[in-house]
Short mmCIF file of C-alpha atoms in Angstrom, two decimals:
data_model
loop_
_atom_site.label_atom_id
_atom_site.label_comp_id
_atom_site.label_asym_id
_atom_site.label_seq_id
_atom_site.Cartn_x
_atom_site.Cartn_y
_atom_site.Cartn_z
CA UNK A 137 8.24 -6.30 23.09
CA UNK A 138 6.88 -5.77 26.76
CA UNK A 139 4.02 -4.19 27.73
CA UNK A 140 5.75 -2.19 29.66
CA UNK A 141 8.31 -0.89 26.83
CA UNK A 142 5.05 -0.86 24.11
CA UNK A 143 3.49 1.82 26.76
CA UNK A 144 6.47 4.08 26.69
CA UNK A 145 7.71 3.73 23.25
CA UNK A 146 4.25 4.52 22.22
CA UNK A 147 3.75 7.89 24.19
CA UNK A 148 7.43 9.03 24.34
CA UNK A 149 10.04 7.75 22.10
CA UNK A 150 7.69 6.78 19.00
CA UNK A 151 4.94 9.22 19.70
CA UNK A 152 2.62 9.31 16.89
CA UNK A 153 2.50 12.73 16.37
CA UNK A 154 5.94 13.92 16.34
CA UNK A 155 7.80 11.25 15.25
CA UNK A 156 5.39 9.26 13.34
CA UNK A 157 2.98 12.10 11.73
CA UNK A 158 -0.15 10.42 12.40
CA UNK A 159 -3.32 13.06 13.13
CA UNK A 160 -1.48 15.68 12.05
CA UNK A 161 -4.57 17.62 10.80
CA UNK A 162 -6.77 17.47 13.98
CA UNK A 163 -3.31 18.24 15.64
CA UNK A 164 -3.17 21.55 14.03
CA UNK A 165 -6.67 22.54 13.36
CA UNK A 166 -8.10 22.16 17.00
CA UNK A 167 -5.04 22.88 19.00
CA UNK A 168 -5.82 26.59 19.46
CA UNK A 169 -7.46 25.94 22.80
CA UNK A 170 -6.78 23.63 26.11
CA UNK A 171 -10.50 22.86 26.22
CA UNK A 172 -11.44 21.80 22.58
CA UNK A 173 -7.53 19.76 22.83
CA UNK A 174 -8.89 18.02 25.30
CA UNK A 175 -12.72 17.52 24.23
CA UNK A 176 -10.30 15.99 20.84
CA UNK A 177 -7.93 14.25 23.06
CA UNK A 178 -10.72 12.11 24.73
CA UNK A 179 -13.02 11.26 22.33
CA UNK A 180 -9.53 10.26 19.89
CA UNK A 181 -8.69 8.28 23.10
CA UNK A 182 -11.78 6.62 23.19
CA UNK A 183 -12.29 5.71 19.32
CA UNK A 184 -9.20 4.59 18.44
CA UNK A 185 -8.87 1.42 21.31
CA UNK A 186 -12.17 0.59 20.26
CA UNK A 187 -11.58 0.45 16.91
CA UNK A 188 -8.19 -1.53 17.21
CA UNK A 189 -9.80 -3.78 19.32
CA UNK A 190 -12.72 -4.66 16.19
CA UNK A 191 -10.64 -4.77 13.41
CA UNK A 192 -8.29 -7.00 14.80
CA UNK A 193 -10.78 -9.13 16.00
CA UNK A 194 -12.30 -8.75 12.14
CA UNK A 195 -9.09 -9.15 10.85
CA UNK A 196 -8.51 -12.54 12.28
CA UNK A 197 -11.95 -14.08 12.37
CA UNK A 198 -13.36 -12.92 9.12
CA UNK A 199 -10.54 -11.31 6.37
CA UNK A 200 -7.66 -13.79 7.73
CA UNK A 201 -10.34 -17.47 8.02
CA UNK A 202 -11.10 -16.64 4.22
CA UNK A 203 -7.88 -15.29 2.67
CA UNK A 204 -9.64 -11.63 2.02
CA UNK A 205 -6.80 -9.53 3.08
CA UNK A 206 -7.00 -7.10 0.04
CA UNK A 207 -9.79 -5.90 1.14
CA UNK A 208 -8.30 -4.39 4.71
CA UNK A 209 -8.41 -0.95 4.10
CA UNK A 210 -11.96 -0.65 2.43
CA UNK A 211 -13.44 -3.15 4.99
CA UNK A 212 -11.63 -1.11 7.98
CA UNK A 213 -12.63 2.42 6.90
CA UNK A 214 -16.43 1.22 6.98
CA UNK A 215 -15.79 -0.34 10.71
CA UNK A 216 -14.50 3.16 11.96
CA UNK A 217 -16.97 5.15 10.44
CA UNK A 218 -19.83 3.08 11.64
CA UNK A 219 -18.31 2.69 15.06
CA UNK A 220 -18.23 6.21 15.20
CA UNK A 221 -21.67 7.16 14.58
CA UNK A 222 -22.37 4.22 17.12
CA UNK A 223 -20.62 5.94 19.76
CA UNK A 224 -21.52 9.45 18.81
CA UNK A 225 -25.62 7.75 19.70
CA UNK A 226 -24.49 5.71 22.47
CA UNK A 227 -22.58 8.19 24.33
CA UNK A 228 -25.79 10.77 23.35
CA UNK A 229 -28.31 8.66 24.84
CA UNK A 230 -26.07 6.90 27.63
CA UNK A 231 -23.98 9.71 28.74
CA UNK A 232 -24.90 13.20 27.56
CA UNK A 233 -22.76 15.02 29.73
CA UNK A 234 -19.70 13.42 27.86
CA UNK A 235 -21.50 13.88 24.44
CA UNK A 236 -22.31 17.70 24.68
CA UNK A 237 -18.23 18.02 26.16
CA UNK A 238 -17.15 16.41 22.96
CA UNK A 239 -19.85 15.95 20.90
CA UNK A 240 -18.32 18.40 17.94
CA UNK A 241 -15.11 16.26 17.44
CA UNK A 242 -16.65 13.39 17.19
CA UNK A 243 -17.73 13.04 13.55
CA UNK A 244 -14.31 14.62 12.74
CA UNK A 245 -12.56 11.60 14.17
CA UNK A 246 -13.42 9.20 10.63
CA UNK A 247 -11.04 11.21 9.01
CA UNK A 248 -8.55 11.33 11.64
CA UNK A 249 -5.94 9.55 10.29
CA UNK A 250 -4.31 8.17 13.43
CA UNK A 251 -7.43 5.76 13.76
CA UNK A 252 -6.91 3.91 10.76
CA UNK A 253 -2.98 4.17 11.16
CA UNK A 254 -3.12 2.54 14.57
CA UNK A 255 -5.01 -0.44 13.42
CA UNK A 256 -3.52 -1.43 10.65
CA UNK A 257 0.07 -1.01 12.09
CA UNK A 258 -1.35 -3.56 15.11
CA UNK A 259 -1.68 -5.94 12.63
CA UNK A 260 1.46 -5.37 10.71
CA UNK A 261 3.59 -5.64 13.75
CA UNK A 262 1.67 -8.64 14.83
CA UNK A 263 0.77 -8.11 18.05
CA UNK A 264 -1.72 -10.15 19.70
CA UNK A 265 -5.34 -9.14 21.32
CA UNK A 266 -3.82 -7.51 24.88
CA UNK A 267 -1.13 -6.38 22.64
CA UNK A 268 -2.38 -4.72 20.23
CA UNK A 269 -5.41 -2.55 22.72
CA UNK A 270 -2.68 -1.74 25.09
CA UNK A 271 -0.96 0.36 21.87
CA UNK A 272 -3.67 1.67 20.83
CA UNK A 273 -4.99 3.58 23.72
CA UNK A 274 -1.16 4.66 24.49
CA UNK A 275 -0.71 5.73 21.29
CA UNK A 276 -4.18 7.78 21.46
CA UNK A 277 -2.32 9.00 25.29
CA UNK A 278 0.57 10.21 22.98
CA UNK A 279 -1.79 12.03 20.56
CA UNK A 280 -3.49 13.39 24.02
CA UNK A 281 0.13 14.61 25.16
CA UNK A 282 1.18 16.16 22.22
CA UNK A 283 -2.06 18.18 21.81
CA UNK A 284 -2.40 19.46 25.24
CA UNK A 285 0.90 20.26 25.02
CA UNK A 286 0.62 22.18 21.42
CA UNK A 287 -2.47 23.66 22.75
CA UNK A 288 -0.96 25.30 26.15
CA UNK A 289 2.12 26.84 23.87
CA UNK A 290 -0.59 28.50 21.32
CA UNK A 291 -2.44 29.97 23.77
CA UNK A 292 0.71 31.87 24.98
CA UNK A 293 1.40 32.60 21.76
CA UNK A 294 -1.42 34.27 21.08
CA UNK A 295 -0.62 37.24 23.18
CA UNK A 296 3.29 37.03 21.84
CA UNK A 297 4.72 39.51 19.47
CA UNK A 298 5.20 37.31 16.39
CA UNK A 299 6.56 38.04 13.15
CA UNK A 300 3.45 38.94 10.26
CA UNK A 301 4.45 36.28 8.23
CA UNK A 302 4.82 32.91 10.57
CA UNK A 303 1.46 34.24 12.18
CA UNK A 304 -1.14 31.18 12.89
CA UNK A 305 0.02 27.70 10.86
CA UNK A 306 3.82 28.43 10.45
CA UNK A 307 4.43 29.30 14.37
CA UNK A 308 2.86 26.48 15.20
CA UNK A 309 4.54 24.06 12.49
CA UNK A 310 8.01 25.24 13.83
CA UNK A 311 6.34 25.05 18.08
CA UNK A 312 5.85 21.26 16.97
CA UNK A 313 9.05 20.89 15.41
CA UNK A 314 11.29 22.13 18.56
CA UNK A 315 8.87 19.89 20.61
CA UNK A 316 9.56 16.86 18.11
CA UNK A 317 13.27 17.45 18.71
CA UNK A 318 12.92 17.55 22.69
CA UNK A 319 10.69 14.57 22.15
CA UNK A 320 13.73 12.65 20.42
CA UNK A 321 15.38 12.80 23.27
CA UNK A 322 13.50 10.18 24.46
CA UNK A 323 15.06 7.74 21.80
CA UNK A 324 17.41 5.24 23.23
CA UNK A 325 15.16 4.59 26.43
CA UNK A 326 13.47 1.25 25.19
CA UNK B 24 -16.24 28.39 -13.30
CA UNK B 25 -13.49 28.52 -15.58
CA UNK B 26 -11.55 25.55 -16.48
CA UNK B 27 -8.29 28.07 -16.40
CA UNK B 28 -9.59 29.58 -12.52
CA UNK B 29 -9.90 25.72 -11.78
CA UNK B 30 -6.40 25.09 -12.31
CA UNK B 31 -5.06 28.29 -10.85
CA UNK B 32 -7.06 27.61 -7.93
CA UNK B 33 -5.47 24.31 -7.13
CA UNK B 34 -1.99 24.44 -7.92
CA UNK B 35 -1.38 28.27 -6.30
CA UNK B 36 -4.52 29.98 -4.77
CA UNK B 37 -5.98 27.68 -2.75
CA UNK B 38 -2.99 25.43 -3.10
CA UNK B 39 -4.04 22.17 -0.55
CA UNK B 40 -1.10 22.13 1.73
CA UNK B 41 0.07 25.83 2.06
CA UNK B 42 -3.31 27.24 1.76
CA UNK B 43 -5.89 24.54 3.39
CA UNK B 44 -3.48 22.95 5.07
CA UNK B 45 -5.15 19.39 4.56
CA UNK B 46 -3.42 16.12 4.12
CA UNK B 47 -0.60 16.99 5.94
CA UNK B 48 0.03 14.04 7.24
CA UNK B 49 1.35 12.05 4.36
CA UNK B 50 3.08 15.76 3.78
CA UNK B 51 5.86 15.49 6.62
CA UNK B 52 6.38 11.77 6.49
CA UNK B 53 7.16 11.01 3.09
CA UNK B 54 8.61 13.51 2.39
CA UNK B 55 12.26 12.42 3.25
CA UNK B 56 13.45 11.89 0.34
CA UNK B 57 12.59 13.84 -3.13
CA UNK B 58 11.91 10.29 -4.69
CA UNK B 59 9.58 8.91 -1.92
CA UNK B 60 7.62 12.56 -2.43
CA UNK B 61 6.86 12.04 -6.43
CA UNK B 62 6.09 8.62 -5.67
CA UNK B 63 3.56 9.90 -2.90
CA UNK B 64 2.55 12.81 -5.58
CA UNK B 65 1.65 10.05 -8.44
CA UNK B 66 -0.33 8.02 -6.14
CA UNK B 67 -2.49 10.89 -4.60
CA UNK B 68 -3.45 12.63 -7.99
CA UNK B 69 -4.00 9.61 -9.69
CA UNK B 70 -6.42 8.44 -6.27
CA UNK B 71 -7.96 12.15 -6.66
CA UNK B 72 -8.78 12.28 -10.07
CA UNK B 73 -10.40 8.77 -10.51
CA UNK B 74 -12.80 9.19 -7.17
CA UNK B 75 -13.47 12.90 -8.06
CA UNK B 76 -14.92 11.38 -11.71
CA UNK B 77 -16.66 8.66 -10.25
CA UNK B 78 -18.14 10.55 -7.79
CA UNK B 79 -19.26 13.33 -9.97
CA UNK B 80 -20.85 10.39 -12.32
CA UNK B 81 -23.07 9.06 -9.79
CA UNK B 82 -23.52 12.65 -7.89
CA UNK B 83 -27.09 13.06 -9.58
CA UNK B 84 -28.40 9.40 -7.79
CA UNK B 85 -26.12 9.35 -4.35
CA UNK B 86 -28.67 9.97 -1.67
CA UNK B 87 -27.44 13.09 0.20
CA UNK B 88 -27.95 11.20 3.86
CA UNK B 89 -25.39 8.49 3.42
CA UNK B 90 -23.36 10.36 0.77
CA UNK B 91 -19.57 10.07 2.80
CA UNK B 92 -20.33 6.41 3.46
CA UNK B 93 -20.55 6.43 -0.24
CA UNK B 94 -17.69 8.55 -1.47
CA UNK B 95 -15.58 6.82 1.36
CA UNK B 96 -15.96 3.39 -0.28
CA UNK B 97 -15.29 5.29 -3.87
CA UNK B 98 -12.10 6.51 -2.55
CA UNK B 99 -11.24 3.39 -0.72
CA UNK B 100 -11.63 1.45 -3.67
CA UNK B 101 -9.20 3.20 -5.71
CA UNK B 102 -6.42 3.25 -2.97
CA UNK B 103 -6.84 -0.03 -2.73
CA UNK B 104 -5.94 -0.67 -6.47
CA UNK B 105 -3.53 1.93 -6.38
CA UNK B 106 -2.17 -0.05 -3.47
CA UNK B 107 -1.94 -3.53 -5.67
CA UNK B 108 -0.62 -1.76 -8.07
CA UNK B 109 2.20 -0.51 -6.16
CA UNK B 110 2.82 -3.50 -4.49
CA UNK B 111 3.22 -5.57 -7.98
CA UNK B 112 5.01 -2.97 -10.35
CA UNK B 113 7.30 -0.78 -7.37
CA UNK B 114 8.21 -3.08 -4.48
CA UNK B 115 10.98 -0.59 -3.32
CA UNK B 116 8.50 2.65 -3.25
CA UNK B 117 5.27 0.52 -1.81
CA UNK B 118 7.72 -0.43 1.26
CA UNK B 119 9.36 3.10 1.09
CA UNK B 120 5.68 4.76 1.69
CA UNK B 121 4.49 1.99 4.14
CA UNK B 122 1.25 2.84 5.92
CA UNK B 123 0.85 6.18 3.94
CA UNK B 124 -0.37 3.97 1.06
CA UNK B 125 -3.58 2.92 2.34
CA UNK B 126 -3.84 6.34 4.98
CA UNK B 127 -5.28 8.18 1.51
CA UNK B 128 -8.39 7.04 2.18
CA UNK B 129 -8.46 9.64 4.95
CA UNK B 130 -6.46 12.17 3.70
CA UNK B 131 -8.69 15.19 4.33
CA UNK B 132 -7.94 16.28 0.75
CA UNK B 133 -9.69 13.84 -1.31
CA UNK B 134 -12.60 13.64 0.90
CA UNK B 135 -12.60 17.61 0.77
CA UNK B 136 -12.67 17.58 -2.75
CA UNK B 137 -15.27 14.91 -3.49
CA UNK B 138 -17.64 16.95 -1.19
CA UNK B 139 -16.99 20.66 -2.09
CA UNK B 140 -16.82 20.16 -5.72
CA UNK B 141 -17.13 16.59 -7.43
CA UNK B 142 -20.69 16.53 -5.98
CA UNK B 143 -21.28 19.58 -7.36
CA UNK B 144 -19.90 19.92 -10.46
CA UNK B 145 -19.71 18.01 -13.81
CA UNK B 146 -17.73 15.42 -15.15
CA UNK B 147 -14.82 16.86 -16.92
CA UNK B 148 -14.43 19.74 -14.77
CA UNK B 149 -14.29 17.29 -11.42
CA UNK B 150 -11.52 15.56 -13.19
CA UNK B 151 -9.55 18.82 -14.20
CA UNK B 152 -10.06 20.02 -10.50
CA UNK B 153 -8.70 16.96 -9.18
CA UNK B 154 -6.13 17.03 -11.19
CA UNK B 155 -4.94 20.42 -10.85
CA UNK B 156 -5.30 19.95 -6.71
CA UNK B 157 -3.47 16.60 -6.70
CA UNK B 158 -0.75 18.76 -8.63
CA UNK B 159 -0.68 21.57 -5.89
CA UNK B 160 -0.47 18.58 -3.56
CA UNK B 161 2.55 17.36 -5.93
CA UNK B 162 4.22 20.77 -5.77
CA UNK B 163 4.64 21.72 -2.46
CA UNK B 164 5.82 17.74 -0.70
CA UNK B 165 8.18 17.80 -4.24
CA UNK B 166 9.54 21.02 -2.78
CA UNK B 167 9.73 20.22 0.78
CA UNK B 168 11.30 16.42 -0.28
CA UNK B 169 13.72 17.96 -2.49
CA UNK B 170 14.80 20.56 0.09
CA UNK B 171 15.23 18.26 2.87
CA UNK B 172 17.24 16.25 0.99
CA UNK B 173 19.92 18.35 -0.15
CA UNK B 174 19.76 20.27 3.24
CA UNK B 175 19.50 16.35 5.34
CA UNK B 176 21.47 14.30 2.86
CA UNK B 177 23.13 16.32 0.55
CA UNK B 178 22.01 14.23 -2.13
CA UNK B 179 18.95 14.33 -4.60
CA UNK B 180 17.05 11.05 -5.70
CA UNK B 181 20.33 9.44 -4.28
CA UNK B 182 22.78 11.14 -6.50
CA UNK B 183 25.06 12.87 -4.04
CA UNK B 184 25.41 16.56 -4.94
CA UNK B 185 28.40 17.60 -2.69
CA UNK B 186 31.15 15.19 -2.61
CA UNK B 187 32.42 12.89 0.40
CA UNK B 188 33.54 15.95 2.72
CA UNK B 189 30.01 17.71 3.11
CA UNK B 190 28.84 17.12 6.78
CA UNK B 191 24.79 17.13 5.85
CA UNK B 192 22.55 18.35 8.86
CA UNK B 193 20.59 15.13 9.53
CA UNK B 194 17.90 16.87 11.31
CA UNK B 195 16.20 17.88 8.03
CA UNK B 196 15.63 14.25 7.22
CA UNK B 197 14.35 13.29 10.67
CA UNK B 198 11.04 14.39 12.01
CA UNK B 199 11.71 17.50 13.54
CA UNK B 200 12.86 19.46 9.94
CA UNK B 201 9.38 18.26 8.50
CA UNK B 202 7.60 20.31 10.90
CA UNK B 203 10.23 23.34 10.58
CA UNK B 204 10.80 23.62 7.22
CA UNK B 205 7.19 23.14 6.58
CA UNK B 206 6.41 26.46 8.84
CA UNK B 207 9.16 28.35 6.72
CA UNK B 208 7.89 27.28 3.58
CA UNK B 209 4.16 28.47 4.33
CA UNK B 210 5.73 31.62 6.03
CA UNK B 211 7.35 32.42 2.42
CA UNK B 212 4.26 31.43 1.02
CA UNK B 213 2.08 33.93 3.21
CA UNK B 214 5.24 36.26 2.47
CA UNK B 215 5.28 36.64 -1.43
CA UNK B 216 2.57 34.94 -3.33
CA UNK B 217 -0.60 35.09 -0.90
CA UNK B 218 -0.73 39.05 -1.20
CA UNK B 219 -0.78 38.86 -4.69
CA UNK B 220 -4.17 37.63 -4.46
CA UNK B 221 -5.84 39.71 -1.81
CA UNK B 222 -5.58 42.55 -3.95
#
């Protein structure tokens, strides 16, 4: 696949929130405001290239070299978590402006499921070093998309006249489906 | 607590996915089909209740700084043998689930649960309360897989229910119904059970 396709199949036709269900949880829990959506988008952004970019480079110089490829998912969960408390002190000392703007989100982002997803799916599909960091900060973009998007809809909804029950959760659940089924209209353009 | 309030607490009142809404994720993607969801259901309570024991064994001597490193690497450790396990004994359901195997690691659920009660709590008790959540789990993406099903294929675990001539609405199996039916579901929840406990 093309760089150019990988880049739009990521964000649009196979975004990884509404077609693929990755970050689902950080999707829905801090989606009730533009500002924190986009304190989560950047700092998801952020982590999850980085983290592609180390496993893979883990994957082939360390698990692949001496045939330890069972232990992938224990060995990658440690690399994210310590990369982000890295980057939680780095950006703290570096650049604190960008810390204190999404400082809160960032321990959240371990258990963001989209991090781990990401990586290991670069090395399933096989894609190479340019390959595979090119997907994973588009498919971060998508995540970014989809919760600005989710986030701008809630806030109007929050002065709408909604029905007791599908108050909060449900609205939203059923917001993201009719967005998933716009978003599938995308399919067919790579 | 009681081992009774335990069990009632996971499977209705504080039920993980229409209640805490946690672990969604695995939720709306396997759920496609009502076999993919048990499959998905054995995996994540047997996952739950093995790191929720461990991790209440070895709760008294964790160090309280690096304790999520820790029960990280507890829970990793079992997906990872769930995974093998899966991978030698049910080829078709370890490709069906795909990258949802090894995603329980962070499924917000198990790590919630290790931290909010296994560290807490004793032995037997952090295995009947993973037990009894990984069964709440079980129930609702058993309900949501079997609905979409009949709704998206008109068929359960592949045996068609309606005859050639039924036109099924293939929207339910695709992403979109996840999300919708999902919202209904925890709208009926909110509806008729949740106000039986506020009183």
């Amino acid at each position: 696949m093309g760089l150019f396709a990988l880049i739009i199949s990521n964000i649009f036709v196979n975004n990884y929130v509404f077609a693929r269900f990755l970050g689902i949880c950080p999707f829905l829990g801090v989606s009730n405001k533009m500002e924190t959506a986009t304190g989560m988008g950047l700092a998801v952004t952020f982590v999850t290239t980085f983290a592609s970019v180390i496993t893979y480079i883990i994957q082939k110089a360390v698990l692949d070299v001496f045939g330890l490829g069972y232990l992938q998912t224990i060995v990658f969960i440690l690399v994210i978590a310590s990369l982000v408390q890295f980057v939680e002190l780095a950006l703290k000392k570096m650049i604190p402006t960008l810390y204190s703007a999404m400082g809160v989100y960032l321990p959240l982002i371990t258990t963001n499921c989209i991090v781990l997803g990401v990586a290991i799916l670069n090395i399933q599909e096989g894609y190479n070093l340019i390959q595979t960091t090119v997907s994973a900060a588009t498919a971060a973009l998508g995540f970014f998309l989809a919760l600005v998007l989710v986030a701008s809809l809630r806030e109007k909804m929050e002065i709408a006249d909604i029905p007791e029950a599908l108050v909060g959760f449900p609205i939203t659940l059923i917001a993201a489906g009719l967005m998933s089924i716009a978003f599938s209209g995308f399919a067919g353009l790579v | 607590m009681k081992i009774s309030s335990i069990i009632r607490n996971g499977l209705v009142k504080e039920n993980p996915i229409f209640v805490q809404l946690i672990g969604m994720c695995s939720v709306l993607a396997v759920s496609n089909s009502f076999k993919n969801s048990i499959g998905m259901s054995v995996a994540v309570i047997a996952v739950l209740t093995l790191s929720n024991i461990v991790i209440s064994i070895i709760r008294k001597f964790t160090p309280d700084k690096i304790r999520i490193p820790i029960f990280i690497v507890v829970i990793a450790t079992f997906v990872t043998m769930t995974e093998m396990f899966m991978k030698a004994y049910m080829q078709p359901l370890y490709q069906a689930l795909g990258i949802f195997l090894p995603l329980i690691v962070v499924n917000c659920l198990i790590l919630a649960r290790a931290e909010s009660f296994a560290s807490k709590n004793g032995v037997f008790k952090s295995a009947i309360d993973g037990l009894s959540m990984g069964l709440g789990y079980a129930v609702a993406i058993s309900l949501l897989g079997a609905i979409r099903e009949i709704i998206g294929a008109g068929s359960i675990w592949g045996i068609s229910l309606f005859g050639e001539s039924f036109q099924p609405a293939a929207i339910f199996v695709a992403p979109p119904g996840a999300f919708i039916l999902l919202g209904i579901l925890i709208a009926l929840y909110n509806t008729f059970i949740k106000k039986r406990f506020a009183e």
